[in-house]
Amino acid sequence: MRYSINTAAAAVLLASVVPAGAQTPVVWGGPYGGLNLGADWGATPGSVRVAPNVAAPGGSSLDLTNHQDTTVTGGGQIGYQYQYNNFVFGIEGDIKGGGPSNTTTIGAPGVPGVAPGSRFTTSSDVNGSVRGRIGLAVDPFLIYATGGVAIADARLKASYAPSALTPGATASNSTVLIGPTVGGGLEYAVNNNVSVAAEYRYTDYGSDHVHLGSVPVAPGVSAPVNGRVGLRDNALLFKVNYRFGAPPPAPPMPVAAPAPPPAPAPHVFIVFFDWDKDTITPQGMQIVQQAADAYKSGAPVQIQVTGYTDRSGSAAYNQRLSERRANNVAKALISLGVPQNQMAVSGHGENDNRVPTAAGVREPQNRRVEITTP
């Protein structure tokens, strides 16, 4: 197995990828770039032919070993994608180092012009491709197919063994092969910028002829040697991509603060009075006691003590009577432990009747003091 790439850069990027958890729908469109690392297994079929010569009027040929070879491959890729709903279309170019290699050793008795022990090596070290991509986004995954044109170097090297006519020599030549490549993969969005993918591709680069110099076939006579080298390979790649300019994830939807609870309704205690009286009755004193208990059970707040009268009597007299009633209730509250500075005491006379009446009507519901606590 041959290791022909520097994997340090790939390792650095892989180590920097930290899974990010759930996010908003992924935006797959836009430019991106990244690194790839994986395995390549393939074959470099080839052959060698010595031109017709005095030793072999028909020439001679030899098919080279066509074994599968496996190597590590890796490099980088750049691309651009356009997303329409859940469909993603794009174009990607990549370049990788690493490829298969095979060596064939000529056994005895050899072939005319090629001594036993000579070796022929076919190899490929660099390849790249330009491909289209089409995919279906199923967040956070992208399932895609890819296909296009691939290009690779292919080399044929001859190491001629010594013979009676030559002390031995080497010759090599390379060519560029171009062929179709197809495959597919599955990509996962770690977040809206970083994704990882697993991809498989098959490529048939075809073959081409190369010239390998000449070999001596008789004293003073040489014959040209031509070779053919090809490349077919499979690649399984792990890819890390960074999408440039992808929008940041949308901020989480704000959670509405709960509505504040409604303010409690004021609690009103009503103390009723006899006609033309400002003295608190025993029943009224029970109401005053309830109001004082309610005040002392909660936080100290100001309470309203407001006196009223019915509409019998003059307005001026009724005003004074309502004030006396309110002051008497306030004094009773003070005696029960309600601080004087926590009360607002006032009289409204015959205004704000509880039961609307005509002037001069002695309505018991209107002869009252209201104790209001917030």
mmCIF file of C-alpha atoms in Angstrom:
data_model
loop_
_atom_site.group_PDB
_atom_site.id
_atom_site.type_symbol
_atom_site.label_atom_id
_atom_site.label_comp_id
_atom_site.label_asym_id
_atom_site.label_seq_id
_atom_site.Cartn_x
_atom_site.Cartn_y
_atom_site.Cartn_z
ATOM 1 C CA MET A 1 0.000 0.000 0.000
ATOM 2 C CA ARG A 2 1.354 3.484 -0.862
ATOM 3 C CA TYR A 3 0.682 6.619 1.158
ATOM 4 C CA SER A 4 1.177 9.567 -1.153
ATOM 5 C CA ILE A 5 -0.632 12.478 0.536
ATOM 6 C CA ASN A 6 -0.066 14.691 3.516
ATOM 7 C CA THR A 7 -2.986 14.035 5.850
ATOM 8 C CA ALA A 8 -2.020 16.630 8.475
ATOM 9 C CA ALA A 9 -4.251 19.346 7.031
ATOM 10 C CA ALA A 10 -7.216 16.998 6.945
ATOM 11 C CA ALA A 11 -6.624 15.975 10.541
ATOM 12 C CA VAL A 12 -6.573 19.610 11.679
ATOM 13 C CA LEU A 13 -9.931 20.321 10.078
ATOM 14 C CA LEU A 14 -11.506 17.120 11.335
ATOM 15 C CA ALA A 15 -10.400 17.918 14.888
ATOM 16 C CA SER A 16 -12.046 21.342 14.693
ATOM 17 C CA VAL A 17 -15.496 19.995 13.909
ATOM 18 C CA VAL A 18 -17.705 20.040 16.996
ATOM 19 C CA PRO A 19 -21.280 18.760 16.670
ATOM 20 C CA ALA A 20 -23.734 21.561 17.274
ATOM 21 C CA GLY A 21 -27.052 19.967 18.092
ATOM 22 C CA ALA A 22 -30.407 20.935 16.733
ATOM 23 C CA GLN A 23 -30.814 23.992 14.552
ATOM 24 C CA THR A 24 -33.119 25.722 12.163
ATOM 25 C CA PRO A 25 -33.532 24.302 8.611
ATOM 26 C CA VAL A 26 -30.165 24.067 6.838
ATOM 27 C CA VAL A 27 -29.408 26.386 3.922
ATOM 28 C CA TRP A 28 -27.402 24.227 1.483
ATOM 29 C CA GLY A 29 -26.980 26.905 -1.186
ATOM 30 C CA GLY A 30 -23.891 29.033 -1.771
ATOM 31 C CA PRO A 31 -20.132 28.490 -2.155
ATOM 32 C CA TYR A 32 -18.224 25.978 -0.052
ATOM 33 C CA GLY A 33 -14.835 24.345 0.270
ATOM 34 C CA GLY A 34 -13.243 21.600 2.316
ATOM 35 C CA LEU A 35 -10.963 18.593 2.655
ATOM 36 C CA ASN A 36 -11.360 14.907 1.880
ATOM 37 C CA LEU A 37 -9.637 11.752 3.058
ATOM 38 C CA GLY A 38 -10.302 8.105 2.207
ATOM 39 C CA ALA A 39 -9.343 4.936 0.401
ATOM 40 C CA ASP A 40 -8.715 4.322 -3.293
ATOM 41 C CA TRP A 41 -8.665 0.874 -4.829
ATOM 42 C CA GLY A 42 -8.121 0.368 -8.532
ATOM 43 C CA ALA A 43 -6.025 -0.991 -11.349
ATOM 44 C CA THR A 44 -3.555 0.406 -13.847
ATOM 45 C CA PRO A 45 -3.761 -2.010 -16.784
ATOM 46 C CA GLY A 46 -1.043 -1.737 -19.385
ATOM 47 C CA SER A 47 1.074 -3.453 -22.002
ATOM 48 C CA VAL A 48 4.484 -3.146 -23.651
ATOM 49 C CA ARG A 49 5.312 -3.726 -27.337
ATOM 50 C CA VAL A 50 8.729 -3.950 -28.972
ATOM 51 C CA ALA A 51 8.560 -2.919 -32.626
ATOM 52 C CA PRO A 52 9.352 -5.523 -35.341
ATOM 53 C CA ASN A 53 13.073 -6.113 -35.541
ATOM 54 C CA VAL A 54 15.683 -8.536 -36.871
ATOM 55 C CA ALA A 55 15.239 -10.774 -33.831
ATOM 56 C CA ALA A 56 11.449 -10.707 -33.970
ATOM 57 C CA PRO A 57 10.120 -9.746 -37.429
ATOM 58 C CA GLY A 58 6.603 -9.577 -36.034
ATOM 59 C CA GLY A 59 7.617 -7.619 -32.986
ATOM 60 C CA SER A 60 6.799 -8.763 -29.460
ATOM 61 C CA SER A 61 4.286 -7.667 -26.842
ATOM 62 C CA LEU A 62 3.603 -8.278 -23.185
ATOM 63 C CA ASP A 63 0.464 -7.580 -21.089
ATOM 64 C CA LEU A 64 1.360 -6.133 -17.737
ATOM 65 C CA THR A 65 -0.020 -7.263 -14.382
ATOM 66 C CA ASN A 66 -3.537 -5.892 -13.761
ATOM 67 C CA HIS A 67 -3.997 -6.408 -10.021
ATOM 68 C CA GLN A 68 -6.189 -4.243 -7.776
ATOM 69 C CA ASP A 69 -4.115 -1.977 -5.539
ATOM 70 C CA THR A 70 -5.355 -0.063 -2.494
ATOM 71 C CA THR A 71 -3.946 3.196 -1.194
ATOM 72 C CA VAL A 72 -4.865 6.163 0.974
ATOM 73 C CA THR A 73 -6.084 9.176 -0.973
ATOM 74 C CA GLY A 74 -7.006 12.676 0.037
ATOM 75 C CA GLY A 75 -7.087 16.309 -0.944
ATOM 76 C CA GLY A 76 -9.624 19.106 -1.175
ATOM 77 C CA GLN A 77 -12.724 20.291 -2.976
ATOM 78 C CA ILE A 78 -14.569 23.519 -3.764
ATOM 79 C CA GLY A 79 -18.061 23.982 -5.112
ATOM 80 C CA TYR A 80 -21.221 26.008 -5.396
ATOM 81 C CA GLN A 81 -24.802 24.913 -4.812
ATOM 82 C CA TYR A 82 -28.254 26.332 -5.484
ATOM 83 C CA GLN A 83 -31.227 25.234 -3.410
ATOM 84 C CA TYR A 84 -34.839 25.255 -4.607
ATOM 85 C CA ASN A 85 -37.198 24.055 -1.902
ATOM 86 C CA ASN A 86 -35.757 20.648 -0.934
ATOM 87 C CA PHE A 87 -33.825 20.168 -4.196
ATOM 88 C CA VAL A 88 -30.142 21.089 -4.359
ATOM 89 C CA PHE A 89 -28.157 21.554 -7.582
ATOM 90 C CA GLY A 90 -24.469 22.312 -7.784
ATOM 91 C CA ILE A 91 -21.046 21.916 -9.314
ATOM 92 C CA GLU A 92 -17.903 20.701 -7.559
ATOM 93 C CA GLY A 93 -14.241 20.378 -8.411
ATOM 94 C CA ASP A 94 -11.699 18.358 -6.462
ATOM 95 C CA ILE A 95 -8.074 17.267 -6.516
ATOM 96 C CA LYS A 96 -6.563 14.297 -4.686
ATOM 97 C CA GLY A 97 -3.211 12.641 -4.219
ATOM 98 C CA GLY A 98 -2.749 8.882 -4.209
ATOM 99 C CA GLY A 99 -3.617 6.141 -6.658
ATOM 100 C CA PRO A 100 -2.988 2.515 -7.578
ATOM 101 C CA SER A 101 0.315 1.044 -8.746
ATOM 102 C CA ASN A 102 1.395 -2.307 -10.235
ATOM 103 C CA THR A 103 4.802 -3.774 -11.135
ATOM 104 C CA THR A 104 5.412 -6.594 -13.614
ATOM 105 C CA THR A 105 8.746 -8.462 -13.647
ATOM 106 C CA ILE A 106 9.799 -10.278 -16.826
ATOM 107 C CA GLY A 107 10.687 -13.896 -16.217
ATOM 108 C CA ALA A 108 12.982 -16.190 -18.221
ATOM 109 C CA PRO A 109 13.445 -16.465 -21.114
ATOM 110 C CA GLY A 110 12.084 -12.899 -21.489
ATOM 111 C CA VAL A 111 10.920 -11.477 -24.798
ATOM 112 C CA PRO A 112 13.069 -10.386 -27.753
ATOM 113 C CA GLY A 113 14.892 -7.241 -26.697
ATOM 114 C CA VAL A 114 13.756 -7.402 -23.062
ATOM 115 C CA ALA A 115 16.014 -9.389 -20.757
ATOM 116 C CA PRO A 116 14.649 -11.493 -17.862
ATOM 117 C CA GLY A 117 14.461 -9.474 -14.647
ATOM 118 C CA SER A 118 13.309 -6.297 -16.374
ATOM 119 C CA ARG A 119 10.500 -4.525 -14.536
ATOM 120 C CA PHE A 120 7.607 -2.399 -15.785
ATOM 121 C CA THR A 121 5.629 -0.265 -13.281
ATOM 122 C CA THR A 122 2.312 1.436 -13.988
ATOM 123 C CA SER A 123 1.127 4.076 -11.507
ATOM 124 C CA SER A 124 -0.976 7.166 -10.938
ATOM 125 C CA ASP A 125 -0.285 9.802 -8.263
ATOM 126 C CA VAL A 126 -2.684 12.730 -8.790
ATOM 127 C CA ASN A 127 -6.261 12.966 -10.025
ATOM 128 C CA GLY A 128 -9.069 15.486 -10.050
ATOM 129 C CA SER A 129 -12.561 15.961 -11.375
ATOM 130 C CA VAL A 130 -15.256 18.490 -12.240
ATOM 131 C CA ARG A 131 -18.727 17.181 -11.526
ATOM 132 C CA GLY A 132 -22.340 18.184 -11.287
ATOM 133 C CA ARG A 133 -24.329 17.407 -8.140
ATOM 134 C CA ILE A 134 -28.037 16.949 -7.582
ATOM 135 C CA GLY A 135 -29.503 16.191 -4.201
ATOM 136 C CA LEU A 136 -32.533 16.043 -1.967
ATOM 137 C CA ALA A 137 -32.359 17.869 1.370
ATOM 138 C CA VAL A 138 -33.991 16.045 4.275
ATOM 139 C CA ASP A 139 -32.730 18.186 7.141
ATOM 140 C CA PRO A 140 -30.159 17.822 8.495
ATOM 141 C CA PHE A 141 -29.130 15.436 5.675
ATOM 142 C CA LEU A 142 -28.457 15.894 1.967
ATOM 143 C CA ILE A 143 -28.682 12.786 -0.233
ATOM 144 C CA TYR A 144 -26.955 13.422 -3.547
ATOM 145 C CA ALA A 145 -25.702 11.926 -6.816
ATOM 146 C CA THR A 146 -22.688 13.244 -8.669
ATOM 147 C CA GLY A 147 -21.127 12.772 -12.080
ATOM 148 C CA GLY A 148 -18.788 14.451 -14.502
ATOM 149 C CA VAL A 149 -15.301 14.329 -15.993
ATOM 150 C CA ALA A 150 -12.142 13.183 -14.201
ATOM 151 C CA ILE A 151 -8.500 13.703 -15.098
ATOM 152 C CA ALA A 152 -5.425 11.832 -13.806
ATOM 153 C CA ASP A 153 -1.754 11.371 -14.472
ATOM 154 C CA ALA A 154 -0.611 7.884 -15.537
ATOM 155 C CA ARG A 155 3.006 6.772 -15.667
ATOM 156 C CA LEU A 156 4.765 3.743 -17.191
ATOM 157 C CA LYS A 157 8.330 3.133 -16.061
ATOM 158 C CA ALA A 158 10.696 0.528 -17.503
ATOM 159 C CA SER A 159 13.762 -0.792 -15.668
ATOM 160 C CA TYR A 160 15.629 -2.901 -18.260
ATOM 161 C CA ALA A 161 17.831 -5.631 -16.806
ATOM 162 C CA PRO A 162 21.429 -6.006 -18.054
ATOM 163 C CA SER A 163 21.996 -8.332 -21.003
ATOM 164 C CA ALA A 164 24.805 -9.336 -23.362
ATOM 165 C CA LEU A 165 24.014 -6.277 -25.448
ATOM 166 C CA THR A 166 23.449 -3.606 -22.729
ATOM 167 C CA PRO A 167 24.412 -2.920 -19.141
ATOM 168 C CA GLY A 168 20.805 -2.112 -18.307
ATOM 169 C CA ALA A 169 18.810 1.149 -18.439
ATOM 170 C CA THR A 170 15.657 2.867 -17.314
ATOM 171 C CA ALA A 171 13.016 4.795 -19.188
ATOM 172 C CA SER A 172 9.720 6.315 -18.129
ATOM 173 C CA ASN A 173 6.980 8.397 -19.608
ATOM 174 C CA SER A 174 3.670 9.766 -18.403
ATOM 175 C CA THR A 175 0.431 10.875 -19.944
ATOM 176 C CA VAL A 176 -2.818 12.513 -18.911
ATOM 177 C CA LEU A 177 -5.980 10.404 -18.891
ATOM 178 C CA ILE A 178 -9.515 11.772 -19.015
ATOM 179 C CA GLY A 179 -12.688 9.787 -18.398
ATOM 180 C CA PRO A 180 -16.134 9.740 -16.801
ATOM 181 C CA THR A 181 -16.733 9.568 -13.059
ATOM 182 C CA VAL A 182 -20.002 8.811 -11.268
ATOM 183 C CA GLY A 183 -21.042 8.323 -7.660
ATOM 184 C CA GLY A 184 -23.146 9.519 -4.773
ATOM 185 C CA GLY A 185 -23.052 10.342 -1.113
ATOM 186 C CA LEU A 186 -24.750 11.380 2.092
ATOM 187 C CA GLU A 187 -23.950 14.723 3.729
ATOM 188 C CA TYR A 188 -24.827 15.776 7.279
ATOM 189 C CA ALA A 189 -25.002 19.393 8.449
ATOM 190 C CA VAL A 190 -23.238 19.776 11.773
ATOM 191 C CA ASN A 191 -24.486 23.357 11.741
ATOM 192 C CA ASN A 192 -25.443 25.913 9.089
ATOM 193 C CA ASN A 193 -21.792 26.317 7.997
ATOM 194 C CA VAL A 194 -20.049 22.971 8.586
ATOM 195 C CA SER A 195 -21.050 19.605 7.129
ATOM 196 C CA VAL A 196 -19.504 16.147 6.857
ATOM 197 C CA ALA A 197 -20.126 13.635 4.086
ATOM 198 C CA ALA A 198 -19.370 10.093 2.976
ATOM 199 C CA GLU A 199 -19.032 9.677 -0.795
ATOM 200 C CA TYR A 200 -18.318 6.807 -3.222
ATOM 201 C CA ARG A 201 -17.159 7.301 -6.820
ATOM 202 C CA TYR A 202 -16.151 5.049 -9.702
ATOM 203 C CA THR A 203 -13.948 6.439 -12.469
ATOM 204 C CA ASP A 204 -12.744 4.965 -15.753
ATOM 205 C CA TYR A 205 -9.945 7.148 -17.061
ATOM 206 C CA GLY A 206 -9.322 5.042 -20.176
ATOM 207 C CA SER A 207 -5.782 4.465 -21.443
ATOM 208 C CA ASP A 208 -3.092 6.033 -23.595
ATOM 209 C CA HIS A 209 0.165 5.096 -25.313
ATOM 210 C CA VAL A 210 3.611 6.234 -24.220
ATOM 211 C CA HIS A 211 7.099 5.805 -25.679
ATOM 212 C CA LEU A 212 9.763 3.948 -23.624
ATOM 213 C CA GLY A 213 12.861 4.527 -25.697
ATOM 214 C CA SER A 214 14.652 1.685 -27.549
ATOM 215 C CA VAL A 215 16.211 -1.626 -26.642
ATOM 216 C CA PRO A 216 19.159 -3.419 -28.379
ATOM 217 C CA VAL A 217 18.014 -6.521 -30.244
ATOM 218 C CA ALA A 218 21.294 -7.316 -32.051
ATOM 219 C CA PRO A 219 24.792 -5.888 -32.135
ATOM 220 C CA GLY A 220 24.384 -2.326 -33.363
ATOM 221 C CA VAL A 221 20.616 -2.721 -33.870
ATOM 222 C CA SER A 222 17.887 -1.261 -31.597
ATOM 223 C CA ALA A 223 14.095 -1.429 -31.715
ATOM 224 C CA PRO A 224 11.674 1.178 -30.283
ATOM 225 C CA VAL A 225 9.506 0.211 -27.312
ATOM 226 C CA ASN A 226 5.986 1.569 -26.852
ATOM 227 C CA GLY A 227 3.705 1.059 -23.907
ATOM 228 C CA ARG A 228 0.047 1.493 -23.037
ATOM 229 C CA VAL A 229 -1.129 2.545 -19.554
ATOM 230 C CA GLY A 230 -4.659 2.939 -18.217
ATOM 231 C CA LEU A 231 -6.478 3.644 -14.940
ATOM 232 C CA ARG A 232 -9.735 2.528 -13.394
ATOM 233 C CA ASP A 233 -10.454 3.145 -9.724
ATOM 234 C CA ASN A 234 -12.984 3.290 -6.908
ATOM 235 C CA ALA A 235 -12.793 5.878 -4.132
ATOM 236 C CA LEU A 236 -14.547 6.034 -0.769
ATOM 237 C CA LEU A 237 -14.066 9.461 0.776
ATOM 238 C CA PHE A 238 -14.858 11.175 4.063
ATOM 239 C CA LYS A 239 -15.363 14.894 3.372
ATOM 240 C CA VAL A 240 -15.592 17.992 5.563
ATOM 241 C CA ASN A 241 -17.085 21.125 3.991
ATOM 242 C CA TYR A 242 -17.413 24.721 5.140
ATOM 243 C CA ARG A 243 -20.167 26.762 3.472
ATOM 244 C CA PHE A 244 -19.134 30.405 3.107
ATOM 245 C CA GLY A 245 -21.696 33.116 3.727
ATOM 246 C CA ALA A 246 -24.364 30.767 5.039
ATOM 247 C CA PRO A 247 -26.845 32.734 7.139
ATOM 248 C CA PRO A 248 -26.456 32.252 10.876
ATOM 249 C CA PRO A 249 -29.082 30.161 12.601
ATOM 250 C CA ALA A 250 -32.196 32.135 13.388
ATOM 251 C CA PRO A 251 -32.409 33.171 17.026
ATOM 252 C CA PRO A 252 -34.861 31.159 19.054
ATOM 253 C CA MET A 253 -38.377 32.468 19.085
ATOM 254 C CA PRO A 254 -38.839 34.733 22.089
ATOM 255 C CA VAL A 255 -41.003 33.274 24.772
ATOM 256 C CA ALA A 256 -43.734 35.677 25.723
ATOM 257 C CA ALA A 257 -43.559 36.680 29.344
ATOM 258 C CA PRO A 258 -46.612 35.566 31.261
ATOM 259 C CA ALA A 259 -49.187 38.289 31.748
ATOM 260 C CA PRO A 260 -49.078 39.752 35.216
ATOM 261 C CA PRO A 261 -51.911 38.576 37.413
ATOM 262 C CA PRO A 262 -54.826 40.978 37.595
ATOM 263 C CA ALA A 263 -54.784 43.334 40.517
ATOM 264 C CA PRO A 264 -56.998 42.088 43.304
ATOM 265 C CA ALA A 265 -60.365 43.788 43.499
ATOM 266 C CA PRO A 266 -60.681 46.260 46.384
ATOM 267 C CA HIS A 267 -62.362 44.797 49.433
ATOM 268 C CA VAL A 268 -65.193 47.019 50.700
ATOM 269 C CA PHE A 269 -66.618 46.793 54.224
ATOM 270 C CA ILE A 270 -69.866 48.760 54.722
ATOM 271 C CA VAL A 271 -70.986 50.031 58.134
ATOM 272 C CA PHE A 272 -74.639 51.180 58.164
ATOM 273 C CA PHE A 273 -76.021 53.867 60.512
ATOM 274 C CA ASP A 274 -79.426 54.757 61.918
ATOM 275 C CA TRP A 275 -81.177 57.838 60.566
ATOM 276 C CA ASP A 276 -79.500 61.092 61.606
ATOM 277 C CA LYS A 277 -77.016 59.171 63.806
ATOM 278 C CA ASP A 278 -73.180 58.934 63.769
ATOM 279 C CA THR A 279 -72.978 56.247 66.449
ATOM 280 C CA ILE A 280 -71.713 52.828 65.341
ATOM 281 C CA THR A 281 -74.286 50.078 66.034
ATOM 282 C CA PRO A 282 -73.217 46.653 67.437
ATOM 283 C CA GLN A 283 -73.735 45.171 63.969
ATOM 284 C CA GLY A 284 -71.616 47.942 62.501
ATOM 285 C CA MET A 285 -68.891 47.296 65.060
ATOM 286 C CA GLN A 286 -68.663 43.699 63.838
ATOM 287 C CA ILE A 287 -68.001 45.027 60.325
ATOM 288 C CA VAL A 288 -65.305 47.378 61.653
ATOM 289 C CA GLN A 289 -63.677 44.403 63.398
ATOM 290 C CA GLN A 290 -63.626 42.429 60.101
ATOM 291 C CA ALA A 291 -62.016 45.375 58.307
ATOM 292 C CA ALA A 292 -59.333 45.716 60.986
ATOM 293 C CA ASP A 293 -58.590 41.963 60.834
ATOM 294 C CA ALA A 294 -58.312 42.118 57.032
ATOM 295 C CA TYR A 295 -55.860 45.002 57.280
ATOM 296 C CA LYS A 296 -53.675 43.278 59.881
ATOM 297 C CA SER A 297 -53.563 39.985 57.879
ATOM 298 C CA GLY A 298 -51.879 41.600 54.855
ATOM 299 C CA ALA A 299 -49.118 44.069 54.039
ATOM 300 C CA PRO A 300 -49.738 47.531 55.536
ATOM 301 C CA VAL A 301 -51.449 49.659 52.884
ATOM 302 C CA GLN A 302 -53.559 52.745 53.053
ATOM 303 C CA ILE A 303 -57.288 52.189 53.446
ATOM 304 C CA GLN A 304 -60.109 54.531 52.550
ATOM 305 C CA VAL A 305 -62.742 55.443 55.163
ATOM 306 C CA THR A 306 -65.566 57.373 53.487
ATOM 307 C CA GLY A 307 -68.830 58.496 55.087
ATOM 308 C CA TYR A 308 -72.180 59.014 53.334
ATOM 309 C CA THR A 309 -75.760 60.089 54.215
ATOM 310 C CA ASP A 310 -79.209 59.756 52.727
ATOM 311 C CA ARG A 311 -80.911 62.719 51.034
ATOM 312 C CA SER A 312 -83.025 63.853 53.940
ATOM 313 C CA GLY A 313 -81.852 67.131 55.451
ATOM 314 C CA SER A 314 -79.797 69.903 53.907
ATOM 315 C CA ALA A 315 -76.654 69.269 51.894
ATOM 316 C CA ALA A 316 -74.473 71.158 54.408
ATOM 317 C CA TYR A 317 -75.822 69.210 57.360
ATOM 318 C CA ASN A 318 -75.445 65.930 55.497
ATOM 319 C CA GLN A 319 -71.819 66.735 54.675
ATOM 320 C CA ARG A 320 -70.979 67.332 58.334
ATOM 321 C CA LEU A 321 -72.884 64.169 59.357
ATOM 322 C CA SER A 322 -70.948 62.031 56.823
ATOM 323 C CA GLU A 323 -67.652 63.363 58.176
ATOM 324 C CA ARG A 324 -68.631 62.552 61.799
ATOM 325 C CA ARG A 325 -69.593 59.040 60.776
ATOM 326 C CA ALA A 326 -66.253 58.537 58.944
ATOM 327 C CA ASN A 327 -64.248 59.901 61.889
ATOM 328 C CA ASN A 328 -66.052 57.606 64.341
ATOM 329 C CA VAL A 329 -65.293 54.564 62.197
ATOM 330 C CA ALA A 330 -61.651 55.662 61.911
ATOM 331 C CA LYS A 331 -61.392 55.963 65.695
ATOM 332 C CA ALA A 332 -62.837 52.467 66.069
ATOM 333 C CA LEU A 333 -60.253 51.115 63.618
ATOM 334 C CA ILE A 334 -57.449 52.829 65.527
ATOM 335 C CA SER A 335 -58.674 51.208 68.732
ATOM 336 C CA LEU A 336 -58.429 47.855 66.957
ATOM 337 C CA GLY A 337 -54.805 48.369 65.924
ATOM 338 C CA VAL A 338 -54.989 50.117 62.522
ATOM 339 C CA PRO A 339 -52.474 53.001 62.454
ATOM 340 C CA GLN A 340 -54.022 56.409 61.889
ATOM 341 C CA ASN A 341 -51.410 57.257 59.240
ATOM 342 C CA GLN A 342 -52.611 54.271 57.193
ATOM 343 C CA MET A 343 -56.101 55.757 56.700
ATOM 344 C CA ALA A 344 -57.544 58.429 54.431
ATOM 345 C CA VAL A 345 -60.757 59.693 56.059
ATOM 346 C CA SER A 346 -63.337 61.780 54.229
ATOM 347 C CA GLY A 347 -67.071 62.465 53.944
ATOM 348 C CA HIS A 348 -69.137 62.734 50.766
ATOM 349 C CA GLY A 349 -72.400 63.830 52.307
ATOM 350 C CA GLU A 350 -75.489 62.926 50.312
ATOM 351 C CA ASN A 351 -73.467 62.425 47.108
ATOM 352 C CA ASP A 352 -72.712 59.022 45.529
ATOM 353 C CA ASN A 353 -75.866 57.348 46.807
ATOM 354 C CA ARG A 354 -75.724 53.580 47.015
ATOM 355 C CA VAL A 355 -79.425 53.582 46.071
ATOM 356 C CA PRO A 356 -80.409 56.607 43.950
ATOM 357 C CA THR A 357 -83.395 58.434 45.416
ATOM 358 C CA ALA A 358 -85.213 61.722 45.216
ATOM 359 C CA ALA A 359 -84.391 64.523 47.658
ATOM 360 C CA GLY A 360 -85.779 64.029 51.187
ATOM 361 C CA VAL A 361 -85.975 60.207 50.991
ATOM 362 C CA ARG A 362 -84.624 58.372 54.100
ATOM 363 C CA GLU A 363 -82.943 55.399 52.335
ATOM 364 C CA PRO A 364 -81.102 53.159 54.905
ATOM 365 C CA GLN A 365 -78.593 51.888 52.267
ATOM 366 C CA ASN A 366 -77.304 55.418 51.798
ATOM 367 C CA ARG A 367 -76.548 56.041 55.526
ATOM 368 C CA ARG A 368 -73.125 54.306 55.585
ATOM 369 C CA VAL A 369 -69.360 54.404 55.914
ATOM 370 C CA GLU A 370 -67.343 52.403 53.368
ATOM 371 C CA ILE A 371 -63.965 50.952 54.480
ATOM 372 C CA THR A 372 -61.990 50.119 51.303
ATOM 373 C CA THR A 373 -58.774 48.089 51.386
ATOM 374 C CA PRO A 374 -56.699 47.700 48.186
#
